[in-house]
């Protein structure tokens, strides 16, 4: 015998102890409720300099400083910190020129002239010129996995460049692209000739200091930042005049804290000044602490469920429409996002030109059932493969499955990890999910999804494809903005009536920071987090 | 039976050699299993590297470049050869040498495990011995209830409760998240180590303390202790000379198992506290299908298990005269 039988510890004794333990936990909770908020402090005087330490989620071991391999959220906003673009979409998704003085096309949209602003310096002291832009294009095409290649491949002819002068580059495209300037505004970071990602040099507000994948980025203020006095993004606490040129901070330290709870703990205990990718359930915690502030913005980033329009049963438009009519968008918004988002109507790019705000889809179960019956697919069974491409990707599939059951369609949700989801079977899933950041232009997005050159997965079937492609090419050949908007709207309508995407909502992006920092942009429609990575306008108040 | 007789060194050495060879065979078998397991993981590192917009041609080209299209046996042998010669290959994702990628993290994890062990082993022996000595008294009962409660809680729950209690909500005393810069010494900010170490200690303490308590009680009930007492040996001498020495055997075994358990448990605790060790590197490597990194980390874990068990067995033999002399 090693121990005495448990009878020695009487039942009453045990129950008393257990009750005491429960009581202790409850008391702890109560103490916790009292304790929070007691340390409230308000922001002090705005000041220059200092280090901003933030904790980021969403990092991976494959993260890189190469601005052409934007494969995670931190990589994507850090690229904005170190590098810059010819043109850009602001935090409100409005297009504007950035390092380019002008980007103009000829009358047919197949020849574009880019003129750079003068005296823009790289971190190594070199002045930006046309050769750097040309080099950036060449590197995009030669680097495996470069993200922008999909946008340029159909148009850019590497032999079609002419350098007109030191700051001016003319490019003859393979075919007309009236929206080429917007493709330049979606992440296309300009790097200097001979760029080496191990020693990254850009024209952004901060210089690279050190980087370890999945651990930490450290950047320091670039004193010769070209846009130091340029306009800032709208903020609830804009920097007061007299704080000098941007960036206001001396140093930026981005720590990787991928665990959601550990990240908010680091903020609550004051180890970091700001965090991103706050979970919706954590918002009340931020609200309880008076020294913490929520930074929330609606976005145009979306997670969509796609139906393979070239395979049964989704090759029948009635089945697709039935599902789109069956999903309860309000329920999805509440269940998946706790209401922190905006209902969508299966149409992406809500901020783009030509977006038809009048196309609203109401839930209609009778019509959905009738469509399914007409298609002869009553009681059909389908498998929906989903994975954590976004926090809401799995739960929205569950909502769809529940809703589909109401119209007599059996949707079996199969959950896999992202490596499996995007693994070798990626091009064979008939019914799955994908996530996209806003591109700023519906035509650009269509070229990457429904009219993609690399995959036919989300291509419409039969005549729809030809019609969509025809409209796309006409629109790309229209330098007249009004006519292009009309054609874009037609494409949106096809997408609405016959498309293969189910987009129930646009999720808000959630960040939080302490009151010792200010200047954070209010809007972040691109959804890159931390106010779209505009750290140059953030300042300390302690 | 005398306690001070030394074992025949030849027999002892032979036994140890046999155990070491056997342990190495187990690690080798482990390496085969680890390699096979990574092969059946669905997904593809080439795709994880290139992103899902990559064309099939680019994926195929990268697979060739990474050597993923070679026969499995050839891949395994090349990898094993690399590990044995100290060149465990390059990460498929970052192309950096695997050793360099996980070296710093291995040190961090080792620090966590060893500091926890250094706290938990003496503490368990003390608590267990006192509880066993004062069997059925209030201290013993308190130990039984508390350790039972702790056993019922998974480590990550203990970790989260510690964070609520000592970091974020009730008593904001300690940092709840570990922020270690790459290459930074974990002892540089000892406050950050407190909660992860406490979580691991509380995870292992119940098991080890109860084991010691049990064996102390067992020995107290043995005939030789009764004889000693009847001879009039003072109680503290009984405890020191007869009870603790004999109760040590299960404790040594238990410590070896606890160390092995800590090595595995560290994965969960690292995740909760964002501690940059091998556990979090493993999770990320699996997500990226970074085979060389997964394989090396799993192999390190397997080798630690085998080594701790071997150490436990060797020490058991050393402290058990009966086993020491069994070979004669």
mmCIF file of N, CA and C in Angstrom, chain A residues 2-79:
data_model
loop_
_atom_site.group_PDB
_atom_site.id
_atom_site.type_symbol
_atom_site.label_atom_id
_atom_site.label_comp_id
_atom_site.label_asym_id
_atom_site.label_seq_id
_atom_site.Cartn_x
_atom_site.Cartn_y
_atom_site.Cartn_z
ATOM 1 N N UNK A 2 0.617 2.126 -0.878
ATOM 2 C CA UNK A 2 1.412 3.346 -0.897
ATOM 3 C C UNK A 2 0.689 4.507 -0.239
ATOM 4 N N UNK A 3 -0.590 4.636 -0.471
ATOM 5 C CA UNK A 3 -1.321 5.718 0.189
ATOM 6 C C UNK A 3 -2.553 5.131 0.838
ATOM 7 N N UNK A 4 -3.087 5.877 1.753
ATOM 8 C CA UNK A 4 -4.327 5.442 2.383
ATOM 9 C C UNK A 4 -5.476 5.619 1.419
ATOM 10 N N UNK A 5 -6.553 4.824 1.584
ATOM 11 C CA UNK A 5 -7.698 5.011 0.712
ATOM 12 C C UNK A 5 -8.267 6.421 0.846
ATOM 13 N N UNK A 6 -8.937 6.855 -0.221
ATOM 14 C CA UNK A 6 -9.431 8.231 -0.262
ATOM 15 C C UNK A 6 -10.457 8.509 0.822
ATOM 16 N N UNK A 7 -11.027 7.442 1.406
ATOM 17 C CA UNK A 7 -12.037 7.610 2.441
ATOM 18 C C UNK A 7 -11.526 8.430 3.618
ATOM 19 N N UNK A 8 -10.182 8.413 3.786
ATOM 20 C CA UNK A 8 -9.590 9.181 4.881
ATOM 21 C C UNK A 8 -9.910 10.666 4.758
ATOM 22 N N UNK A 9 -10.004 11.089 3.520
ATOM 23 C CA UNK A 9 -10.378 12.475 3.289
ATOM 24 C C UNK A 9 -11.901 12.441 3.166
ATOM 25 N N UNK A 10 -12.592 12.932 4.182
ATOM 26 C CA UNK A 10 -14.040 12.736 4.210
ATOM 27 C C UNK A 10 -14.709 13.497 3.074
ATOM 28 N N UNK A 11 -15.893 13.004 2.702
ATOM 29 C CA UNK A 11 -16.615 13.637 1.613
ATOM 30 C C UNK A 11 -16.920 15.088 1.954
ATOM 31 N N UNK A 12 -17.328 15.294 3.245
ATOM 32 C CA UNK A 12 -17.672 16.662 3.631
ATOM 33 C C UNK A 12 -16.447 17.567 3.521
ATOM 34 N N UNK A 13 -15.325 17.005 3.998
ATOM 35 C CA UNK A 13 -14.084 17.779 3.940
ATOM 36 C C UNK A 13 -13.761 18.169 2.508
ATOM 37 N N UNK A 14 -13.920 17.203 1.619
ATOM 38 C CA UNK A 14 -13.592 17.466 0.218
ATOM 39 C C UNK A 14 -14.515 18.535 -0.360
ATOM 40 N N UNK A 15 -15.837 18.373 -0.068
ATOM 41 C CA UNK A 15 -16.802 19.326 -0.619
ATOM 42 C C UNK A 15 -16.537 20.726 -0.095
ATOM 43 N N UNK A 16 -16.183 20.796 1.230
ATOM 44 C CA UNK A 16 -15.877 22.105 1.790
ATOM 45 C C UNK A 16 -14.690 22.741 1.083
ATOM 46 N N UNK A 17 -13.683 21.896 0.861
ATOM 47 C CA UNK A 17 -12.488 22.414 0.190
ATOM 48 C C UNK A 17 -12.838 22.893 -1.213
ATOM 49 N N UNK A 18 -13.641 22.076 -1.914
ATOM 50 C CA UNK A 18 -14.008 22.435 -3.286
ATOM 51 C C UNK A 18 -14.775 23.746 -3.282
ATOM 52 N N UNK A 19 -15.712 23.869 -2.320
ATOM 53 C CA UNK A 19 -16.509 25.099 -2.245
ATOM 54 C C UNK A 19 -15.600 26.295 -1.993
ATOM 55 N N UNK A 20 -14.602 26.083 -1.126
ATOM 56 C CA UNK A 20 -13.668 27.172 -0.836
ATOM 57 C C UNK A 20 -12.915 27.573 -2.098
ATOM 58 N N UNK A 21 -12.525 26.557 -2.884
ATOM 59 C CA UNK A 21 -11.774 26.832 -4.117
ATOM 60 C C UNK A 21 -12.628 27.640 -5.085
ATOM 61 N N UNK A 22 -13.902 27.237 -5.231
ATOM 62 C CA UNK A 22 -14.810 27.970 -6.124
ATOM 63 C C UNK A 22 -14.965 29.401 -5.632
ATOM 64 N N UNK A 23 -15.154 29.532 -4.293
ATOM 65 C CA UNK A 23 -15.321 30.858 -3.712
ATOM 66 C C UNK A 23 -14.128 31.752 -3.998
ATOM 67 N N UNK A 24 -12.944 31.142 -3.903
ATOM 68 C CA UNK A 24 -11.703 31.886 -4.146
ATOM 69 C C UNK A 24 -11.662 32.398 -5.576
ATOM 70 N N UNK A 25 -12.085 31.524 -6.506
ATOM 71 C CA UNK A 25 -12.084 31.911 -7.917
ATOM 72 C C UNK A 25 -13.038 33.075 -8.149
ATOM 73 N N UNK A 26 -14.252 32.950 -7.557
ATOM 74 C CA UNK A 26 -15.253 34.012 -7.741
ATOM 75 C C UNK A 26 -14.733 35.311 -7.154
ATOM 76 N N UNK A 27 -14.144 35.201 -5.951
ATOM 77 C CA UNK A 27 -13.601 36.400 -5.314
ATOM 78 C C UNK A 27 -12.530 37.023 -6.201
ATOM 79 N N UNK A 28 -11.725 36.138 -6.797
ATOM 80 C CA UNK A 28 -10.673 36.604 -7.693
ATOM 81 C C UNK A 28 -11.254 37.399 -8.847
ATOM 82 N N UNK A 29 -12.345 36.835 -9.415
ATOM 83 C CA UNK A 29 -13.012 37.504 -10.543
ATOM 84 C C UNK A 29 -13.507 38.889 -10.123
ATOM 85 N N UNK A 30 -14.133 38.902 -8.897
ATOM 86 C CA UNK A 30 -14.686 40.162 -8.413
ATOM 87 C C UNK A 30 -13.576 41.180 -8.221
ATOM 88 N N UNK A 31 -12.473 40.689 -7.624
ATOM 89 C CA UNK A 31 -11.310 41.561 -7.435
ATOM 90 C C UNK A 31 -10.813 42.072 -8.771
ATOM 91 N N UNK A 32 -10.831 41.143 -9.748
ATOM 92 C CA UNK A 32 -10.356 41.510 -11.079
ATOM 93 C C UNK A 32 -11.200 42.642 -11.624
ATOM 94 N N UNK A 33 -12.529 42.521 -11.425
ATOM 95 C CA UNK A 33 -13.431 43.546 -11.948
ATOM 96 C C UNK A 33 -13.163 44.891 -11.269
ATOM 97 N N UNK A 34 -12.897 44.842 -9.949
ATOM 98 C CA UNK A 34 -12.630 46.092 -9.243
ATOM 99 C C UNK A 34 -11.289 46.666 -9.668
ATOM 100 N N UNK A 35 -10.327 45.746 -9.778
ATOM 101 C CA UNK A 35 -8.963 46.175 -10.018
ATOM 102 C C UNK A 35 -8.790 46.892 -11.344
ATOM 103 N N UNK A 36 -9.495 46.401 -12.394
ATOM 104 C CA UNK A 36 -9.269 46.982 -13.707
ATOM 105 C C UNK A 36 -9.839 48.394 -13.743
ATOM 106 N N UNK A 37 -9.163 49.224 -14.459
ATOM 107 C CA UNK A 37 -9.651 50.584 -14.606
ATOM 108 C C UNK A 37 -9.157 51.490 -13.494
ATOM 109 N N UNK A 38 -8.702 50.888 -12.387
ATOM 110 C CA UNK A 38 -8.293 51.731 -11.279
ATOM 111 C C UNK A 38 -7.014 52.485 -11.610
ATOM 112 N N UNK A 39 -6.185 51.858 -12.461
ATOM 113 C CA UNK A 39 -4.917 52.506 -12.802
ATOM 114 C C UNK A 39 -5.054 53.473 -13.962
ATOM 115 N N UNK A 40 -6.237 54.048 -14.154
ATOM 116 C CA UNK A 40 -6.472 54.869 -15.335
ATOM 117 C C UNK A 40 -5.568 56.086 -15.362
ATOM 118 N N UNK A 41 -5.044 56.337 -16.538
ATOM 119 C CA UNK A 41 -4.223 57.514 -16.724
ATOM 120 C C UNK A 41 -4.646 58.154 -18.043
ATOM 121 N N UNK A 42 -4.537 59.420 -18.120
ATOM 122 C CA UNK A 42 -4.824 60.051 -19.402
ATOM 123 C C UNK A 42 -3.499 60.380 -20.060
ATOM 124 N N UNK A 43 -3.561 60.609 -21.346
ATOM 125 C CA UNK A 43 -2.347 60.888 -22.081
ATOM 126 C C UNK A 43 -1.727 62.198 -21.605
ATOM 127 N N UNK A 44 -0.408 62.279 -21.661
ATOM 128 C CA UNK A 44 0.276 63.493 -21.227
ATOM 129 C C UNK A 44 0.526 64.422 -22.400
ATOM 130 N N UNK A 45 1.666 65.088 -22.366
ATOM 131 C CA UNK A 45 1.997 66.053 -23.414
ATOM 132 C C UNK A 45 2.618 65.343 -24.613
ATOM 133 N N UNK A 46 2.149 65.679 -25.818
ATOM 134 C CA UNK A 46 2.744 65.077 -27.020
ATOM 135 C C UNK A 46 4.231 65.394 -27.080
ATOM 136 N N UNK A 47 5.019 64.421 -27.461
ATOM 137 C CA UNK A 47 6.460 64.686 -27.568
ATOM 138 C C UNK A 47 7.045 63.945 -28.756
ATOM 139 N N UNK A 48 8.183 64.418 -29.169
ATOM 140 C CA UNK A 48 8.930 63.773 -30.240
ATOM 141 C C UNK A 48 9.779 62.672 -29.657
ATOM 142 N N UNK A 49 10.132 61.718 -30.514
ATOM 143 C CA UNK A 49 11.116 60.711 -30.116
ATOM 144 C C UNK A 49 10.523 59.577 -29.318
ATOM 145 N N UNK A 50 11.397 58.755 -28.783
ATOM 146 C CA UNK A 50 10.970 57.596 -28.002
ATOM 147 C C UNK A 50 10.800 56.363 -28.869
ATOM 148 N N UNK A 51 10.593 55.270 -28.173
ATOM 149 C CA UNK A 51 10.417 53.987 -28.856
ATOM 150 C C UNK A 51 8.973 53.549 -28.734
ATOM 151 N N UNK A 52 8.418 53.085 -29.825
ATOM 152 C CA UNK A 52 7.080 52.495 -29.789
ATOM 153 C C UNK A 52 7.261 50.983 -29.848
ATOM 154 N N UNK A 53 6.725 50.285 -28.838
ATOM 155 C CA UNK A 53 6.806 48.830 -28.823
ATOM 156 C C UNK A 53 5.412 48.272 -29.031
ATOM 157 N N UNK A 54 5.243 47.452 -30.031
ATOM 158 C CA UNK A 54 3.927 46.867 -30.282
ATOM 159 C C UNK A 54 4.046 45.350 -30.336
ATOM 160 N N UNK A 55 2.918 44.672 -30.166
ATOM 161 C CA UNK A 55 2.878 43.215 -30.307
ATOM 162 C C UNK A 55 1.947 42.890 -31.458
ATOM 163 N N UNK A 56 2.404 42.047 -32.336
ATOM 164 C CA UNK A 56 1.601 41.704 -33.509
ATOM 165 C C UNK A 56 1.235 40.226 -33.507
ATOM 166 N N UNK A 57 0.087 39.926 -34.060
ATOM 167 C CA UNK A 57 -0.283 38.538 -34.313
ATOM 168 C C UNK A 57 -0.108 38.250 -35.795
ATOM 169 N N UNK A 58 -0.451 37.059 -36.211
ATOM 170 C CA UNK A 58 -0.459 36.726 -37.631
ATOM 171 C C UNK A 58 0.902 36.500 -38.253
ATOM 172 N N UNK A 59 1.975 36.407 -37.424
ATOM 173 C CA UNK A 59 3.310 36.233 -37.990
ATOM 174 C C UNK A 59 3.586 34.756 -38.256
ATOM 175 N N UNK A 60 4.521 34.504 -39.170
ATOM 176 C CA UNK A 60 4.874 33.129 -39.525
ATOM 177 C C UNK A 60 6.391 33.019 -39.670
ATOM 178 N N UNK A 61 6.874 31.791 -39.607
ATOM 179 C CA UNK A 61 8.301 31.571 -39.799
ATOM 180 C C UNK A 61 8.753 31.942 -41.195
ATOM 181 N N UNK A 62 7.798 31.982 -42.128
ATOM 182 C CA UNK A 62 8.162 32.295 -43.512
ATOM 183 C C UNK A 62 8.161 33.794 -43.769
ATOM 184 N N UNK A 63 7.949 34.599 -42.735
ATOM 185 C CA UNK A 63 7.934 36.053 -42.922
ATOM 186 C C UNK A 63 9.296 36.542 -43.419
ATOM 187 N N UNK A 64 9.246 37.602 -44.180
ATOM 188 C CA UNK A 64 10.453 38.076 -44.833
ATOM 189 C C UNK A 64 10.431 39.596 -44.923
ATOM 190 N N UNK A 65 11.576 40.171 -45.238
ATOM 191 C CA UNK A 65 11.643 41.618 -45.441
ATOM 192 C C UNK A 65 11.507 41.951 -46.914
ATOM 193 N N UNK A 66 11.362 40.917 -47.737
ATOM 194 C CA UNK A 66 11.248 41.154 -49.171
ATOM 195 C C UNK A 66 9.869 41.736 -49.471
ATOM 196 N N UNK A 67 9.812 42.956 -49.993
ATOM 197 C CA UNK A 67 8.503 43.602 -50.175
ATOM 198 C C UNK A 67 7.694 42.989 -51.318
ATOM 199 N N UNK A 68 8.261 42.005 -51.981
ATOM 200 C CA UNK A 68 7.504 41.365 -53.063
ATOM 201 C C UNK A 68 6.886 40.048 -52.625
ATOM 202 N N UNK A 69 7.153 39.644 -51.379
ATOM 203 C CA UNK A 69 6.579 38.394 -50.875
ATOM 204 C C UNK A 69 5.715 38.719 -49.662
ATOM 205 N N UNK A 70 4.620 39.393 -49.890
ATOM 206 C CA UNK A 70 3.801 39.845 -48.759
ATOM 207 C C UNK A 70 2.874 38.713 -48.339
ATOM 208 N N UNK A 71 3.398 37.807 -47.495
ATOM 209 C CA UNK A 71 2.622 36.602 -47.218
ATOM 210 C C UNK A 71 1.988 36.572 -45.836
ATOM 211 N N UNK A 72 2.068 37.664 -45.074
ATOM 212 C CA UNK A 72 1.367 37.677 -43.790
ATOM 213 C C UNK A 72 1.022 39.111 -43.447
ATOM 214 N N UNK A 73 0.170 39.286 -42.455
ATOM 215 C CA UNK A 73 -0.260 40.639 -42.085
ATOM 216 C C UNK A 73 0.917 41.504 -41.629
ATOM 217 N N UNK A 74 1.766 41.033 -40.687
ATOM 218 C CA UNK A 74 2.878 41.916 -40.286
ATOM 219 C C UNK A 74 3.826 42.242 -41.437
ATOM 220 N N UNK A 75 4.087 41.266 -42.302
ATOM 221 C CA UNK A 75 4.972 41.547 -43.434
ATOM 222 C C UNK A 75 4.359 42.649 -44.290
ATOM 223 N N UNK A 76 3.048 42.586 -44.438
ATOM 224 C CA UNK A 76 2.374 43.528 -45.311
ATOM 225 C C UNK A 76 2.390 44.953 -44.745
ATOM 226 N N UNK A 77 2.202 45.129 -43.419
ATOM 227 C CA UNK A 77 2.277 46.524 -42.940
ATOM 228 C C UNK A 77 3.713 46.972 -42.702
ATOM 229 N N UNK A 78 4.624 46.026 -42.397
ATOM 230 C CA UNK A 78 6.022 46.424 -42.223
ATOM 231 C C UNK A 78 6.620 46.875 -43.556
ATOM 232 N N UNK A 79 6.106 46.297 -44.668
ATOM 233 C CA UNK A 79 6.584 46.738 -45.979
ATOM 234 C C UNK A 79 6.222 48.206 -46.195
#
